[in-house]
Coordinates of C-alpha atoms in Angstrom, one line a residue:
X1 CA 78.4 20.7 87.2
X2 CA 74.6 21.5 87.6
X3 CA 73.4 24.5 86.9
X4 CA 69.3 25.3 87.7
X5 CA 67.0 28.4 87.5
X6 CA 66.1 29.5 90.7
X7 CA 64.1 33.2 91.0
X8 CA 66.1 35.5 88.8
X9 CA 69.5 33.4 89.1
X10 CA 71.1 30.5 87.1
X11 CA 72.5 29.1 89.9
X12 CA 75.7 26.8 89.8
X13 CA 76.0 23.9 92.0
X14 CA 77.6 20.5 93.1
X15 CA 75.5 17.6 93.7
X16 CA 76.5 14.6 95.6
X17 CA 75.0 11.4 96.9
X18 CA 71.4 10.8 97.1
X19 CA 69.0 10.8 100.1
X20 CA 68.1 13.6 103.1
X21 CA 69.2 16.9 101.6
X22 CA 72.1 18.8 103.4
X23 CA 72.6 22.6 101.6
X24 CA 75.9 24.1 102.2
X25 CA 76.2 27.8 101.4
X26 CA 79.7 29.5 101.2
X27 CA 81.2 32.6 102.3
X28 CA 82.3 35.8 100.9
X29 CA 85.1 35.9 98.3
X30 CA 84.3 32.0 98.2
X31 CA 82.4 29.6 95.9
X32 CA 80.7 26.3 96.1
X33 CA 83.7 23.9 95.7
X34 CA 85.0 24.9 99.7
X35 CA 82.9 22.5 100.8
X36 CA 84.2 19.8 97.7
X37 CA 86.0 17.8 100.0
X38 CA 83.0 17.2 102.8
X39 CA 80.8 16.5 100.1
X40 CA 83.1 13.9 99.0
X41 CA 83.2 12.0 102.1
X42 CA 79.3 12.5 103.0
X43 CA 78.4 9.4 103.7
X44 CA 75.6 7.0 102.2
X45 CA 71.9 8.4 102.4
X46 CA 72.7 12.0 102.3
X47 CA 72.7 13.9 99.3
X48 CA 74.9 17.4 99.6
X49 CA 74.3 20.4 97.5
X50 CA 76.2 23.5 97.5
X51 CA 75.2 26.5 95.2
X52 CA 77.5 29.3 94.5
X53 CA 75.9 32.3 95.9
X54 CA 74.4 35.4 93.7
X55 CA 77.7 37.3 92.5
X56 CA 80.1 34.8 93.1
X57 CA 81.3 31.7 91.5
X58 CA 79.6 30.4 88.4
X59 CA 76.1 31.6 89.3
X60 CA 74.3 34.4 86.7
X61 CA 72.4 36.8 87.5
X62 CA 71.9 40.3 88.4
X63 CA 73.1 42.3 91.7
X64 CA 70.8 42.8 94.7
X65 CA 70.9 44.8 98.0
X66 CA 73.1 41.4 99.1
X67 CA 71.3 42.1 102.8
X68 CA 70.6 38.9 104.4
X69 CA 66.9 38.5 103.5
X70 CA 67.6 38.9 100.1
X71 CA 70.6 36.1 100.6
X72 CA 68.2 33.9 102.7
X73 CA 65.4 34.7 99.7
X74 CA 68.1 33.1 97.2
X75 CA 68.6 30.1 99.2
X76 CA 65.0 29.1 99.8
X77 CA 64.4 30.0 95.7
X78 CA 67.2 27.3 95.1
X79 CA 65.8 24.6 97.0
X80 CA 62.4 25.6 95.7
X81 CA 63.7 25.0 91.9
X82 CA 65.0 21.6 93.3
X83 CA 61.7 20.0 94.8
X84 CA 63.2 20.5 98.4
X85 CA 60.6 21.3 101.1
X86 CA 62.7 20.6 104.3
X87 CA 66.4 20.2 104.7
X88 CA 69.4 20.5 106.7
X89 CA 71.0 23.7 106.6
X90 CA 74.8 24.3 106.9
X91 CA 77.0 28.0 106.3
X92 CA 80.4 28.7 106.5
X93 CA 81.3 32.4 107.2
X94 CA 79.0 34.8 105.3
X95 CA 77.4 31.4 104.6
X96 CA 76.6 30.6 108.2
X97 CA 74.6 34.6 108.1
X98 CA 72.8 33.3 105.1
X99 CA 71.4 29.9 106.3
X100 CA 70.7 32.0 110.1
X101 CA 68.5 34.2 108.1
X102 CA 66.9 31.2 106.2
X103 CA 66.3 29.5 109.1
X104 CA 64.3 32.3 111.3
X105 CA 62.4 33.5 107.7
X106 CA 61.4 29.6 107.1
X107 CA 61.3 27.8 110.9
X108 CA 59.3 25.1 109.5
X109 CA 61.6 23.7 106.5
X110 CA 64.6 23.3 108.7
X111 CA 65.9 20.1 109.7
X112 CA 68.8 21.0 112.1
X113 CA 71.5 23.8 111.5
X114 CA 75.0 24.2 111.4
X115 CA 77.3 27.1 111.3
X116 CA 81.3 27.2 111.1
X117 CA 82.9 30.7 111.5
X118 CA 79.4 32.6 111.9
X119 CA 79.7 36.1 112.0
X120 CA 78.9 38.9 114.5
X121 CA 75.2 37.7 115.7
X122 CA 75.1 41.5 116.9
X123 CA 75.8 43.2 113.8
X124 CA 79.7 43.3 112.6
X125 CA 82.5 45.7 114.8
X126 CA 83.6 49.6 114.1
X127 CA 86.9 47.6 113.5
X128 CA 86.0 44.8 111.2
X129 CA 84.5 46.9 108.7
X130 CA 86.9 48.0 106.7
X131 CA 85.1 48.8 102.9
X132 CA 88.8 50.0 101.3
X133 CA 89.9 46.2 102.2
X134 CA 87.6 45.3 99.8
X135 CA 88.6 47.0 96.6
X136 CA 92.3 46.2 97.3
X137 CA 91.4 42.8 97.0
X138 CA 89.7 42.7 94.0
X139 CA 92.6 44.7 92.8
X140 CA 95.4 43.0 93.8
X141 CA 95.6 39.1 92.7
X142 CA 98.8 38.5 94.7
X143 CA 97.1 40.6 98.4
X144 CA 93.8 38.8 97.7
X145 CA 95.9 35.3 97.3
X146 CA 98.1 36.5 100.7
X147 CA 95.1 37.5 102.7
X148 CA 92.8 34.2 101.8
X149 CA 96.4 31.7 102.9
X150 CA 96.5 33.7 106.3
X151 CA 92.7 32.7 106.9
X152 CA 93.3 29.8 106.1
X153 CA 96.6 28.5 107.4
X154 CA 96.1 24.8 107.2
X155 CA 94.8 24.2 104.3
X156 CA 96.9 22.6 101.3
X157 CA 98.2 24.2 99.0
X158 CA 97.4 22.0 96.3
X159 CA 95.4 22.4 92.7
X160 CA 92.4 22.6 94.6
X161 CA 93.3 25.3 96.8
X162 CA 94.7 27.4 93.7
X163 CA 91.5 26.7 91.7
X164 CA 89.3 28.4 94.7
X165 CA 91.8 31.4 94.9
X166 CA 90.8 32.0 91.3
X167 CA 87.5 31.8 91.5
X168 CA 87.2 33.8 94.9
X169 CA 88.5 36.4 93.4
X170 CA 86.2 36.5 90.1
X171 CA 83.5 37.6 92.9
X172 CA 82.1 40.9 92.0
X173 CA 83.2 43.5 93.9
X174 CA 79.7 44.3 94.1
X175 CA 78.7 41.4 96.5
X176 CA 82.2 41.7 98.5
X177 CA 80.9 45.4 99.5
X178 CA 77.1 44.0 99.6
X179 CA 78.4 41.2 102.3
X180 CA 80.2 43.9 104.8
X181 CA 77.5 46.2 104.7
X182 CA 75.0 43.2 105.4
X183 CA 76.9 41.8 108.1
X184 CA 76.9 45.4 110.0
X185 CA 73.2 45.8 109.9
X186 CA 72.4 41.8 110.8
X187 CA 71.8 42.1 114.0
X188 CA 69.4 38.6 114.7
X189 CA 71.0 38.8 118.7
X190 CA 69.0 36.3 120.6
X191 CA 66.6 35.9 118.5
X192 CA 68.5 33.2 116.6
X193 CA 66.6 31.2 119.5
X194 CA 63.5 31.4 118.4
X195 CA 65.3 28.9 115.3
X196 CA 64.3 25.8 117.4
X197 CA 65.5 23.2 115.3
X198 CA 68.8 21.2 116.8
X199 CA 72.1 23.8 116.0
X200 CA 75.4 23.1 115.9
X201 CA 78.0 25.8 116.0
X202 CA 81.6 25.2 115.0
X203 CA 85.0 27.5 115.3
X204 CA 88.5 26.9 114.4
X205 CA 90.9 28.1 117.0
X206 CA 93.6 30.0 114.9
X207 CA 90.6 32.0 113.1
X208 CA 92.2 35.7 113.1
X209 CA 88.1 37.0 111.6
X210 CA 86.0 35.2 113.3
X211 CA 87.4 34.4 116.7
X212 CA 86.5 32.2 119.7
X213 CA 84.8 34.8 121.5
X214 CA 82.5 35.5 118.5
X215 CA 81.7 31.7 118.0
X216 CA 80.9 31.4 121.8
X217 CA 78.3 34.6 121.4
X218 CA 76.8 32.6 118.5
X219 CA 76.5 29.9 120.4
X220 CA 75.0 31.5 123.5
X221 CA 72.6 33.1 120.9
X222 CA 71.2 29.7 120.0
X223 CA 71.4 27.9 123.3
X224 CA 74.3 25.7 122.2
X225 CA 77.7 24.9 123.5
X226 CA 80.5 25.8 120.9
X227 CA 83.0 23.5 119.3
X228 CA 86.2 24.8 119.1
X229 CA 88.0 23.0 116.6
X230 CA 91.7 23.2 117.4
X231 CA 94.8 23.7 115.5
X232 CA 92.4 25.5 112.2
X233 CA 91.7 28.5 111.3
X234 CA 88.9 30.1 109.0
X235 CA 88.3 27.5 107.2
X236 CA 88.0 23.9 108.8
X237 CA 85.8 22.6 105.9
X238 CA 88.8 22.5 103.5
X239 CA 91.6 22.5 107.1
X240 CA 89.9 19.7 108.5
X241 CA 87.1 18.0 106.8
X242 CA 87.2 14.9 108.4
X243 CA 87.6 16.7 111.8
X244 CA 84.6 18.7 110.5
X245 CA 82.1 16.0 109.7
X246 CA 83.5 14.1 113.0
X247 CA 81.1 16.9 114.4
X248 CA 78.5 17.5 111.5
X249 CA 77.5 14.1 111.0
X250 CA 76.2 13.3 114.5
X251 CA 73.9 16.7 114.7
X252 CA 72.7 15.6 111.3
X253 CA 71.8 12.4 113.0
X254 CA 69.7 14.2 116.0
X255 CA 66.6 15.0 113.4
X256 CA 66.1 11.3 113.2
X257 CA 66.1 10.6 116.6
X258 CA 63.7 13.8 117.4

């Protein structure tokens, strides 16, 4: 796999296809290869990159404050390194934060936007933040492997899904804490409006993090109707890919029309 200098990172990346480029940022206690199996059905004249984020994955480099700025900084540094002026954005999770960010720091280099499990648009709960969940995960192989399966009911459990539950929990501790403690201070609101570029935000029903009723206020944020995606939790980019791009693919399509 690819790996590129970009700012004060080597990032690690996947690389598929060839044509308008589609970046797909990750979440937290992820990598790059969640989104393995919608880049291997993108279809013709679409090239999909995903980078593992600073701290996580294969990607070197020193820590930062891991707020959203610095994030979004990272992002637009990676598709600096690549020759990439404008492209689609798409975030998963913590992801879905990241490319937000990206999006209101650099209106002009955004195609359209999409978003699957965003977080709290109005900074993340009292309840949610829990910082003593985060070193019991990265210190207990068997609770982090538990708690990632009940985010992400559907998915198989095959080699792939092993091979991520490795990596995930390689993250530095570090970035886990940096991602809460950016999350409760990321408080874009409606201001996410001000985006402009066509937006597409996705749920999965079963999500027990990032619920319906968050989606929906993401939504609302960005002057979109959500899209519920039934029967899936967390995760429907490795739940339901095809299900996934059934959705992605047509938004993707609006910047050509526009």
């Amino acid at each position: 796999m690819p790996v590129i200098q970009a700012g004060d990172l080597e990032v690690h990346y996947l690389d598929v296809g060839e044509g308008e480029p589609i970046i797909f940022v990750h979440g937290n206690w992820a990598s790059c290869g969640w989104w393995l199996r919608v880049l291997e059905r993108l279809p013709a004249g679409y090239r999909g990159l995903a980078p593992d984020l600073r701290g996580r994955g294969a990607t070197q480099g020193p820590d930062h404050d891991y707020r959203m700025p610095a994030l979004a900084a990272d992002l637009w540094h990676f598709a600096d390194a690549l020759g990439i002026q404008r492209c689609h954005l798409v975030g998963h999770s913590l992801g879905a934060a990241v490319v937000l960010q990206a999006a209101l720091d650099q209106l002009d280099r955004v195609a359209t936007i999409a978003v699957l499990a965003p977080p709290w648009v109005d900074g993340m709960p009292d309840e949610v933040y829990q910082p003593d969940r985060q070193q019991l995960l990265k210190d207990n192989p068997d609770f982090f492997a538990q708690a990632i399966r009940a985010m992400a009911p559907t998915a198989p459990d095959d080699e792939l899904w092993r091979e991520l539950v490795a990596i995930g929990h390689s993250q530095r501790l570090s970035a886990a804490n940096g991602a809460i403690n950016a999350l409760r201070e990321w408080k874009p609101g409606d201001r996410l409006r001000t985006i402009g570029a066509p937006a597409l935000v996705m749920g999965g029903e079963l999500d027990p993090l990032v619920t319906p009723e968050t989606v929906k206020r993401a939504a609302e944020a960005l002057g979109v109707e959500p899209q519920i995606i039934a029967s899936v939790g967390h995760s429907a980019n490795l739940e339901a890919p095809d299900r996934f791009l059934a959705l992605l693919l047509p938004h993707l399509a609006t910047a050509r029309a526009s």
